[in-house]
Coordinates of C-alpha atoms and ligand atoms in Angstrom, one line a residue:
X1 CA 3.8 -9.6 17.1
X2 CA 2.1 -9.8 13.0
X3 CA 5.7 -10.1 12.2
X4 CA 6.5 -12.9 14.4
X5 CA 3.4 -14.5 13.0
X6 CA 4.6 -13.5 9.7
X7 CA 7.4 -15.7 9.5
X8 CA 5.9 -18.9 10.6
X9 CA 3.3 -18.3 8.2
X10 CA 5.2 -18.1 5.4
X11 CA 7.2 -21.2 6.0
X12 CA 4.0 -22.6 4.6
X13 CA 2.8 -22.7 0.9
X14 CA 1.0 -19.4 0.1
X15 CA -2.1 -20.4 -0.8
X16 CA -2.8 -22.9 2.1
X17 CA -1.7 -20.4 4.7
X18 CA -4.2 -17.6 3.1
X19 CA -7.0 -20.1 3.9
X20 CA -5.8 -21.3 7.1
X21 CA -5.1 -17.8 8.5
X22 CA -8.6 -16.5 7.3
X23 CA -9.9 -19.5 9.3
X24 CA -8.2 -18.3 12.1
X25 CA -8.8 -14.4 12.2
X26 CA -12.6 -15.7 11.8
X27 CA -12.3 -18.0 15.3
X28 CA -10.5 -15.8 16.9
X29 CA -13.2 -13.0 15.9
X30 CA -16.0 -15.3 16.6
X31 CA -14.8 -15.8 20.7
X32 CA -13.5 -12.3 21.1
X33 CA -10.3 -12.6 21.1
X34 CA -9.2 -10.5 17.9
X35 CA -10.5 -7.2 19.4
X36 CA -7.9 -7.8 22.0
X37 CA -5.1 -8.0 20.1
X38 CA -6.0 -5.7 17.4
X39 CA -5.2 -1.4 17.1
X40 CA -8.1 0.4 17.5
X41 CA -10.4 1.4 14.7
X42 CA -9.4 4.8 13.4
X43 CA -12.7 7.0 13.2
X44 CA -12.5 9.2 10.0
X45 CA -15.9 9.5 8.8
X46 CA -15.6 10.1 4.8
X47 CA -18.2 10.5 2.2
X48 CA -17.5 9.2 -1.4
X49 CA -20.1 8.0 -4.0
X50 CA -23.0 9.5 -1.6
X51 CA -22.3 6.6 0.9
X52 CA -20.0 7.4 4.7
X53 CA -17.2 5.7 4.9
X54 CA -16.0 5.4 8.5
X55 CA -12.3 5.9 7.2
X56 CA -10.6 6.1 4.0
X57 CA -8.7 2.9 3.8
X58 CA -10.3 -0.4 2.4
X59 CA -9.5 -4.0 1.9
X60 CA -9.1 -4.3 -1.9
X61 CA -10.9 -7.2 -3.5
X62 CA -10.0 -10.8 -4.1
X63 CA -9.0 -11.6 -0.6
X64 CA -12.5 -12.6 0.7
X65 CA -13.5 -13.9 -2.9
X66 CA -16.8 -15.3 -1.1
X67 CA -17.5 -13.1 1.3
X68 CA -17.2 -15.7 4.6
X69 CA -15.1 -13.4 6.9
X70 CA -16.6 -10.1 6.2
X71 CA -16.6 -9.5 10.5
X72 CA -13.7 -10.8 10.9
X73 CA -11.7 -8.5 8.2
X74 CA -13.8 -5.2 9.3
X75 CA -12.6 -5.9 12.8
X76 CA -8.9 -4.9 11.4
X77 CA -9.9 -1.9 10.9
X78 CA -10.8 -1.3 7.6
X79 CA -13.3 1.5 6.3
X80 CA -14.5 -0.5 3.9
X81 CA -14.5 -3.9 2.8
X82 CA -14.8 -5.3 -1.0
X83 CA -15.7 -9.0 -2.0
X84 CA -15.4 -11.1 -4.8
X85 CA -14.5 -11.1 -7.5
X86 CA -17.7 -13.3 -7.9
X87 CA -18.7 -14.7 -10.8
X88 CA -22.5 -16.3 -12.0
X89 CA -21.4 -19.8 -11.5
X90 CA -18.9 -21.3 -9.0
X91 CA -15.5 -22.0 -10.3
X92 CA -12.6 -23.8 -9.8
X93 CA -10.3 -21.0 -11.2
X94 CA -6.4 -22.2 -12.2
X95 CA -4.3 -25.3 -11.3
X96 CA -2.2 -25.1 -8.1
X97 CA 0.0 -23.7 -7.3
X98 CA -1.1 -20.3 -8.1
X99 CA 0.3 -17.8 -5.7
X100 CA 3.5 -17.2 -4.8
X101 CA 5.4 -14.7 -2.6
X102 CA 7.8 -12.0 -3.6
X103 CA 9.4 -11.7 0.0
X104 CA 12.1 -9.8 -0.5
X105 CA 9.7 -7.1 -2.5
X106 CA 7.0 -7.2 -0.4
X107 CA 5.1 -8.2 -3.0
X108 CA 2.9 -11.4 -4.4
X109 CA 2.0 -13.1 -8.0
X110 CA -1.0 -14.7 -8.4
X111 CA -2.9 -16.3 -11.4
X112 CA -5.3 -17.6 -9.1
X113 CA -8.2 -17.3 -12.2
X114 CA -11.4 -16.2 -9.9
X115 CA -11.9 -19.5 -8.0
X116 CA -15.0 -18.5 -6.3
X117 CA -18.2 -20.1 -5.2
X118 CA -20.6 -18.6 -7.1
X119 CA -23.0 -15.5 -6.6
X120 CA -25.7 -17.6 -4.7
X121 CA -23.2 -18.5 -2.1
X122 CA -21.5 -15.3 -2.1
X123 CA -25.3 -13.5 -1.1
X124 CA -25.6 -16.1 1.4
X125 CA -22.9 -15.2 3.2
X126 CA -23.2 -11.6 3.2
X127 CA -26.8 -12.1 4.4
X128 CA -25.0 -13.8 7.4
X129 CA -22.5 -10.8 8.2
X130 CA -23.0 -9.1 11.6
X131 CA -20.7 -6.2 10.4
X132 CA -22.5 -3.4 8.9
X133 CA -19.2 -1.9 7.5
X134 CA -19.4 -0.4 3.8
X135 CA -19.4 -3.2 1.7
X136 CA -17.9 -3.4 -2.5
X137 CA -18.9 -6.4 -4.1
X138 CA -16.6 -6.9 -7.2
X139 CA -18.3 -8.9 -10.1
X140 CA -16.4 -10.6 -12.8
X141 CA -17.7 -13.2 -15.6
X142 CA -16.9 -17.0 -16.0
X143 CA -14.0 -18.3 -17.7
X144 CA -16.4 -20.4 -20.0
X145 CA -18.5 -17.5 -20.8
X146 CA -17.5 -16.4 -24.6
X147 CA -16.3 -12.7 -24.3
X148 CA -19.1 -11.6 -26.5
X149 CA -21.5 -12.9 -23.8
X150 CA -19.7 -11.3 -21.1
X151 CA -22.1 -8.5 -20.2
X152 CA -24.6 -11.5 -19.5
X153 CA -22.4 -12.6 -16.6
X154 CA -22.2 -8.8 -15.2
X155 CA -25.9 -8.7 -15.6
X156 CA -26.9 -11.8 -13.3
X157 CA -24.1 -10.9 -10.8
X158 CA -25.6 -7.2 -10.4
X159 CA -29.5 -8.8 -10.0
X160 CA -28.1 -10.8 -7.3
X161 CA -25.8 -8.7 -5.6
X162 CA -27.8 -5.2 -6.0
X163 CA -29.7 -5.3 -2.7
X164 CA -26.6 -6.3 -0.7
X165 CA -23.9 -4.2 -1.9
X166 CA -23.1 -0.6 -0.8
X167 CA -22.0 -0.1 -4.3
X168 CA -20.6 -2.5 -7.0
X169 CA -17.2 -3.0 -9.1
X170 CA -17.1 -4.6 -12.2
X171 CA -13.9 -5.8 -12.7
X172 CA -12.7 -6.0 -16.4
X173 CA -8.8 -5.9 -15.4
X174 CA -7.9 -9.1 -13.7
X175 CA -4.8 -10.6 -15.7
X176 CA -6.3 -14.4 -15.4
X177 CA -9.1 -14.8 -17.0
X178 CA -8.3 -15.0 -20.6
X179 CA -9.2 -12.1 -22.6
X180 CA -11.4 -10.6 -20.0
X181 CA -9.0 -6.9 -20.1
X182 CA -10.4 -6.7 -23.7
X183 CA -13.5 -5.2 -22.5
X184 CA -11.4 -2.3 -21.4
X185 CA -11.6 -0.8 -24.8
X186 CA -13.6 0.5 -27.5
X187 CA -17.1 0.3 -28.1
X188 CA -16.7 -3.0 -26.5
X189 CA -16.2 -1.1 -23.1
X190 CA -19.4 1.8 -24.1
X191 CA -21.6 -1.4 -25.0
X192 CA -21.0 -2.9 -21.7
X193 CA -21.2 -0.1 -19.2
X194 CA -24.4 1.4 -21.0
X195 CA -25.6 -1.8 -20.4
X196 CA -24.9 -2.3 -16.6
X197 CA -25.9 1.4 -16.1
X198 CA -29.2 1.0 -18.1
X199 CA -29.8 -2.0 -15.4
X200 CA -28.8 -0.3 -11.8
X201 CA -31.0 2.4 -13.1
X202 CA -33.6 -0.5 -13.5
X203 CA -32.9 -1.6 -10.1
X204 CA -33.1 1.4 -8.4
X205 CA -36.6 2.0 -9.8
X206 CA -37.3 -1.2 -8.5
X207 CA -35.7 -1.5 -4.7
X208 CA -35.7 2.6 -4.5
X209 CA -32.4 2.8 -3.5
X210 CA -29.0 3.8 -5.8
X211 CA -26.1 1.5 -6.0
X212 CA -23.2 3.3 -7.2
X213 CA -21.4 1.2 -10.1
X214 CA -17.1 1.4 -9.9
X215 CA -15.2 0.5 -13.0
X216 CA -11.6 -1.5 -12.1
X217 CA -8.9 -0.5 -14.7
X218 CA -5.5 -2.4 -15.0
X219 CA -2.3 -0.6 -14.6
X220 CA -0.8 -1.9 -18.2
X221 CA -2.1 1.0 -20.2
X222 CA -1.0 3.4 -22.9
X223 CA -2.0 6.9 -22.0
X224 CA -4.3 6.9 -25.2
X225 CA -6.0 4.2 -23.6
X226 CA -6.5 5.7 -20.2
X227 CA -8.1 9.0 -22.5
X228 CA -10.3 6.9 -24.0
X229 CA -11.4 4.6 -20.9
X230 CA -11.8 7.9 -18.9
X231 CA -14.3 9.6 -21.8
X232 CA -16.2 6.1 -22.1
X233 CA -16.3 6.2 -17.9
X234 CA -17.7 9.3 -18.4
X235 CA -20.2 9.5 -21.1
X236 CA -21.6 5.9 -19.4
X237 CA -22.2 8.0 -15.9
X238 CA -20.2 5.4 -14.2
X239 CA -20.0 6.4 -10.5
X240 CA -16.4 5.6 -9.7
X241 CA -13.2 4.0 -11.0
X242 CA -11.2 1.6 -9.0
X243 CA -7.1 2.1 -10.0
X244 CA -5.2 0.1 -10.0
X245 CA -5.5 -4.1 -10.5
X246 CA -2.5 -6.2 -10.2
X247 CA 0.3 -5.7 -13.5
X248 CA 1.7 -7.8 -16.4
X249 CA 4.6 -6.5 -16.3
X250 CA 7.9 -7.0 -14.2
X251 CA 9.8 -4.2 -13.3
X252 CA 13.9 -4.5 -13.3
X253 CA 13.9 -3.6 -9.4
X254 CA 12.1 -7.1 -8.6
X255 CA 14.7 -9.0 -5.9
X256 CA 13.2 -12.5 -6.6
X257 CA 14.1 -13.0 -9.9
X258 CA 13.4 -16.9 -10.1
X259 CA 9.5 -16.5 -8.6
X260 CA 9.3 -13.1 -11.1
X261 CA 9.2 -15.4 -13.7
X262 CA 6.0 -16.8 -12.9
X263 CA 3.0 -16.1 -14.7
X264 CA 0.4 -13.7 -12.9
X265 CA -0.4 -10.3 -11.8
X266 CA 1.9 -8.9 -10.1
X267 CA 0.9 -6.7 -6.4
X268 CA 2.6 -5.3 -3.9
X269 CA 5.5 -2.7 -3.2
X270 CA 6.7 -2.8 -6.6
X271 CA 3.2 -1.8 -8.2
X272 CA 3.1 1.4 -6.5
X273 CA 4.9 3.7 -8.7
X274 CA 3.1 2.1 -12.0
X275 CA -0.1 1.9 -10.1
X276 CA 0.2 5.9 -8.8
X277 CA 1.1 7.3 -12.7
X278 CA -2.0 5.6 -13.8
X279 CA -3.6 6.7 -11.0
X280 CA -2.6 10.6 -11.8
X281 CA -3.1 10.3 -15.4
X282 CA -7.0 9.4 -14.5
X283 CA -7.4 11.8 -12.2
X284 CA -6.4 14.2 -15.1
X285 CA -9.0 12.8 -17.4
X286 CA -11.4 12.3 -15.3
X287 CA -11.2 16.1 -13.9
X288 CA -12.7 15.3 -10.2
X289 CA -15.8 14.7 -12.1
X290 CA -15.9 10.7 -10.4
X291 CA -14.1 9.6 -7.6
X292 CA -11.3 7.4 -7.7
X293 CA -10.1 4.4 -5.3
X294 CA -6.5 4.0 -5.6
X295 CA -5.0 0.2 -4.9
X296 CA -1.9 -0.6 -5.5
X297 CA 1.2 -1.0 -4.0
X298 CA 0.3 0.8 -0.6
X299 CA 2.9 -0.4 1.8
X300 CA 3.1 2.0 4.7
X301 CA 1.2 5.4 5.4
X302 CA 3.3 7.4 3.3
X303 CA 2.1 5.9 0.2
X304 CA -1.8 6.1 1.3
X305 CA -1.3 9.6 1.4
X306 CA 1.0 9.7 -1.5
X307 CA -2.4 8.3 -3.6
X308 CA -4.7 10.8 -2.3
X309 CA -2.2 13.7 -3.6
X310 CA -2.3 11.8 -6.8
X311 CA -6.4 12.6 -7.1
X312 CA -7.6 9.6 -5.2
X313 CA -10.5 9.8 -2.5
X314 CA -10.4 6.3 -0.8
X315 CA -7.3 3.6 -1.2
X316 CA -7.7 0.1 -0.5
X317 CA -4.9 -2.5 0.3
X318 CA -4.1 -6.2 -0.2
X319 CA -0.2 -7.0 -0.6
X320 CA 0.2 -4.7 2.3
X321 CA -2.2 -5.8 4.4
X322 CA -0.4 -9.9 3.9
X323 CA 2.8 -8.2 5.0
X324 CA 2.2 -5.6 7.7
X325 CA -1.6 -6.7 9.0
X326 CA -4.0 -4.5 10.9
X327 CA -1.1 -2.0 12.1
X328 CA -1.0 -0.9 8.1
X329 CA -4.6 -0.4 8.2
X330 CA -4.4 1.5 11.4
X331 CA -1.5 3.9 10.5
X332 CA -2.8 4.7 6.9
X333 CA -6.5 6.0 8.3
X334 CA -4.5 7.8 10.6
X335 CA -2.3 9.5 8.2
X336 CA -5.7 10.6 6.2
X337 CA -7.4 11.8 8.8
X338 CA -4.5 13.8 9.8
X339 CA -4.6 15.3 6.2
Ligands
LIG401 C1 -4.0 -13.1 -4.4 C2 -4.7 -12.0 -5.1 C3 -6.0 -12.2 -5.6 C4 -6.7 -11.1 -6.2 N1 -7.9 -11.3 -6.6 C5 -8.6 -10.2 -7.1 C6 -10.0 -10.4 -7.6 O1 -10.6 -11.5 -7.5 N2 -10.6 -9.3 -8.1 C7 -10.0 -8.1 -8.2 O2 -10.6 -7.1 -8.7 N3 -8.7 -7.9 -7.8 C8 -8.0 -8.9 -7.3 N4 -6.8 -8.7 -6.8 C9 -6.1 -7.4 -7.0 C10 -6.2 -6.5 -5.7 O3 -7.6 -6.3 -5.4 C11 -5.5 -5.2 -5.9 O4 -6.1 -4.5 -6.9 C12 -4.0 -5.4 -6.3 O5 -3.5 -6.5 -5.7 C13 -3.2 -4.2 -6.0 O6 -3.2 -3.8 -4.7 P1 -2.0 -4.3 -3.6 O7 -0.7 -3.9 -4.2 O8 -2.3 -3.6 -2.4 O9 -2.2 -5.8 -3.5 C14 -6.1 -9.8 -6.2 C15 -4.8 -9.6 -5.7 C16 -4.1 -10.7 -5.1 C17 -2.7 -10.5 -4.5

């Protein structure tokens, strides 16, 4: 039937349809209906980062930027769900258009520039949420915040969102906010997670309860890069790191070669293999001393478990999840609880 729905959907323009069917899923949740038609919720209890995770497989972030349909999206079936990216102020983020589909790869481009409505609104809604799934809030900084004052954006979004999150990313690898994957490197990157750890362990003085902080690392890096990201990681006792975000590049196998040419990050099908050799080259850095969430690419259940064997402990999904819907969700928990 999603596939049925699929292809009236996409007779629309990407963007409008996202909204519209987000709409929908939340009506249909809010007069019962969605349980109906939905698989059942794969039970797979999991514990990563000190919190239980009812199954491995989560919605990666940037789908619910302001949290407004957190039931609705758990009711797929998701073990987790992560928010945002939020950012201090509301934002109108990039001219339309500014996603576009990839049909024929299964896969999506979007320069979509973190249109969000602010943190305030963003708690506001998640104070709403009926749902008491696990819940990732991914913070991000303002476009018109210099990058030298970046770490004061991080700062206010983690005051705000502490108390609400089940732990927190902070995303420093989304290709459309100019400049923001700098903060990826160098002292630059040890400046800013001393920073942010200095202040959940502030927080957690102050509300007596841990937050575990997740680091979100682009796929576009040089393996001297990923060494030096993973030691920074370390030495900053960051709690997790989140692999992979959407990629700059364009990989010859892309099918739509007109819609290629737009300018974005890239997601979806042809992400994976990028996605999973970051993903492995981490894990050997990292040496099982954090956790790792693997996104990227995940298409079918075979590639959920093919991230796990690559040194992940939870994945999350979005391309997939636009192509295939809930039955993705369903089949991957299934194939990690089966592991
Ligand atoms: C339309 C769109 C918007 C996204 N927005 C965000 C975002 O706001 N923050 C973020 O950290 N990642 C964002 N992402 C990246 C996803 O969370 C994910 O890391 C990436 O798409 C790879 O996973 P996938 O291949 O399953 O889509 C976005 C992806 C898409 C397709």
């Amino acid at each position: 039937m999603y596939t049925f729905i699929r292809h009236l959907l996409f007779l629309f323009d990407a963007e409008t349809i996202h909204v519209f069917s987000l709409k929908i899923l939340s009506f249909t949740h809010s007069i019962g209906l969605l349980r109906l038609l939905l698989p059942r919720h794969i039970d797979a209890p999991i514990t990563v980062m000190g919190i239980e995770f009812s199954n491995a497989v989560g919605l990666a972030a940037g789908l619910d930027k302001n949290a407004k349909y957190i039931d609705a999206l758990a009711s797929c079936g998701f073990g987790f769900i992560e928010v945002g990216t939020v950012t201090p102020l509301a934002q109108a983020g990039n001219d339309r258009p500014r996603l576009f589909r990839l049909v024929s790869d299964n896969a999506i481009i979007n320069r979509m520039g973190f249109n969000n409505d602010g943190v305030a609104a963003l708690v506001s809604h998640v104070r709403q949420r009926k749902n008491n799934c696990v819940l990732g809030i991914n913070i991000g900084k303002n476009k018109t915040t210099p990058l030298e004052n970046a770490v004061d954006d991080y700062l206010i979004c983690m005051q705000e969102v502490y108390v609400h999150a089940d732990y927190i990313t902070i995303n420093i690898s989304s290709p459309n906010t100019p400049g923001l994957r700098e903060l990826q490197h160098g002292e630059g990157l040890t400046d800013l997670l001393t920073q942010l750890k200095n202040k959940q362990l502030e927080l957690n003085q102050q509300y007596k309860r841990y937050v575990p902080l997740a680091v979100k690392i682009a796929p576009d890096l040089i393996d001297e890069e990923i060494t030096d990201i993973a030691q920074r990681v370390l030495s900053a006792q960051i709690d997790a790191l989140i692999a992979t975000n959407t990629t700059n590049s364009r990989p010859d196998k892309l099918l739509c070669k007109s819609v290629a040419e737009e300018t974005g990050g890239l997601s979806g099908a042809p992400v994976f293999d990028i996605s999973t050799s970051v993903l492995k080259k981490f894990a050997d850095a990292l040496d099982n001393k954090i956790p790792i969430i693997a996104a990227g690419g995940i298409s079918s259940a075979e590639d959920a478990v093919k991230k796990i064997q690559a040194g992940a402990s939870l994945v999350q999904v979005y391309t997939g999840f636009i192509y295939s819907g809930p039955t993705l969700i369903q089949q991957c928990a299934l194939a990690l609880k089966k592991r």
